[in-house]
Coordinates of C-alpha atoms in Angstrom, one line a residue:
M7 CA -5.8 -15.2 -3.7
A8 CA -5.0 -17.3 -6.9
M9 CA -4.3 -13.9 -8.7
L10 CA -1.1 -13.7 -6.3
S11 CA 2.1 -15.0 -7.6
E12 CA 5.9 -14.2 -7.8
D13 CA 5.1 -13.2 -11.5
N14 CA 2.3 -10.3 -10.9
A15 CA 1.1 -7.7 -8.4
V16 CA -2.4 -7.0 -7.6
A17 CA -3.3 -3.4 -7.2
V18 CA -6.3 -1.9 -5.3
Y19 CA -7.5 1.6 -5.6
Q20 CA -10.1 3.2 -3.0
H21 CA -11.6 6.8 -2.9
R22 CA -13.0 8.0 0.4
P23 CA -15.1 10.9 1.5
Q24 CA -12.9 13.9 2.7
R25 CA -11.7 14.2 6.5
V26 CA -11.3 10.3 7.2
T27 CA -8.5 11.2 9.9
S28 CA -7.4 7.8 10.8
P29 CA -5.4 5.3 8.8
W30 CA -8.0 3.0 7.1
L31 CA -6.0 0.7 4.8
A32 CA -4.0 -1.3 7.6
R33 CA -7.1 -3.7 8.1
Y34 CA -6.9 -4.5 4.3
A35 CA -2.9 -4.8 4.3
Q36 CA -3.1 -7.1 7.5
L37 CA -5.5 -9.7 5.8
L38 CA -3.4 -9.6 2.6
A39 CA -0.3 -10.0 4.7
A40 CA -1.9 -12.9 6.6
A41 CA -2.5 -14.6 3.3
G42 CA 1.0 -14.5 2.4
A43 CA 1.3 -11.3 0.5
R44 CA 3.9 -8.7 0.4
V45 CA 2.0 -5.5 0.6
T46 CA 3.2 -2.1 0.1
G47 CA 0.8 1.2 -0.6
Y48 CA 0.1 4.6 -0.2
E49 CA -2.6 6.0 2.2
S50 CA -3.8 9.6 2.4
A51 CA -7.3 10.8 3.8
Q52 CA -9.3 10.7 0.7
A53 CA -7.1 7.9 -1.6
G54 CA -5.5 4.6 -1.0
M55 CA -3.7 2.2 -3.1
L56 CA -2.5 -1.3 -2.0
F57 CA -0.2 -3.4 -4.0
A58 CA 0.1 -6.9 -3.0
T59 CA 2.4 -9.8 -4.6
R60 CA 4.0 -13.0 -3.4
S61 CA 7.4 -11.7 -4.8
E62 CA 9.6 -9.4 -2.1
A63 CA 11.5 -8.1 -4.8
R64 CA 8.5 -7.0 -6.6
A65 CA 7.2 -5.5 -3.6
G66 CA 10.5 -3.5 -2.9
A67 CA 10.5 -2.2 -6.3
I68 CA 6.8 -1.0 -6.0
R69 CA 7.5 0.7 -2.6
T70 CA 10.7 2.6 -4.2
A71 CA 8.6 3.9 -6.9
L72 CA 6.3 5.1 -4.5
T73 CA 8.9 6.8 -2.5
S74 CA 10.5 8.2 -5.4
R75 CA 7.3 9.8 -6.4
L76 CA 5.9 10.8 -3.2
G77 CA 9.2 11.9 -1.4
A78 CA 10.9 10.5 1.6
V79 CA 8.5 12.4 3.8
A80 CA 5.7 10.2 3.1
A81 CA 7.9 6.8 3.6
E82 CA 8.6 8.2 6.9
R83 CA 5.5 9.2 7.9
T84 CA 3.6 7.1 10.5
G85 CA 0.0 8.7 10.0
L86 CA -1.8 11.0 7.7
P87 CA -2.1 13.1 5.5
G88 CA 0.0 10.8 3.3
R89 CA 2.2 7.8 3.9
V90 CA 3.7 4.8 2.4
L91 CA 2.6 1.5 3.8

């Protein structure tokens, strides 16, 4: 967790086989949050991205950028096919 600071964000990308129907990044997001990180990201059935930082402002900016690129619908989804975490 030494990489996490107010000054940076750590990004993680994972690609999964097709037809993964349940949310699968929540476990990792919870572990990072338990360590004091602000976590945001995007999850679909095949790809997932997590961004972790100790800066609330940076996490908010990342979430805003994801929402603007993926659309408001992705931010409002609670499940797959694609959602902003």
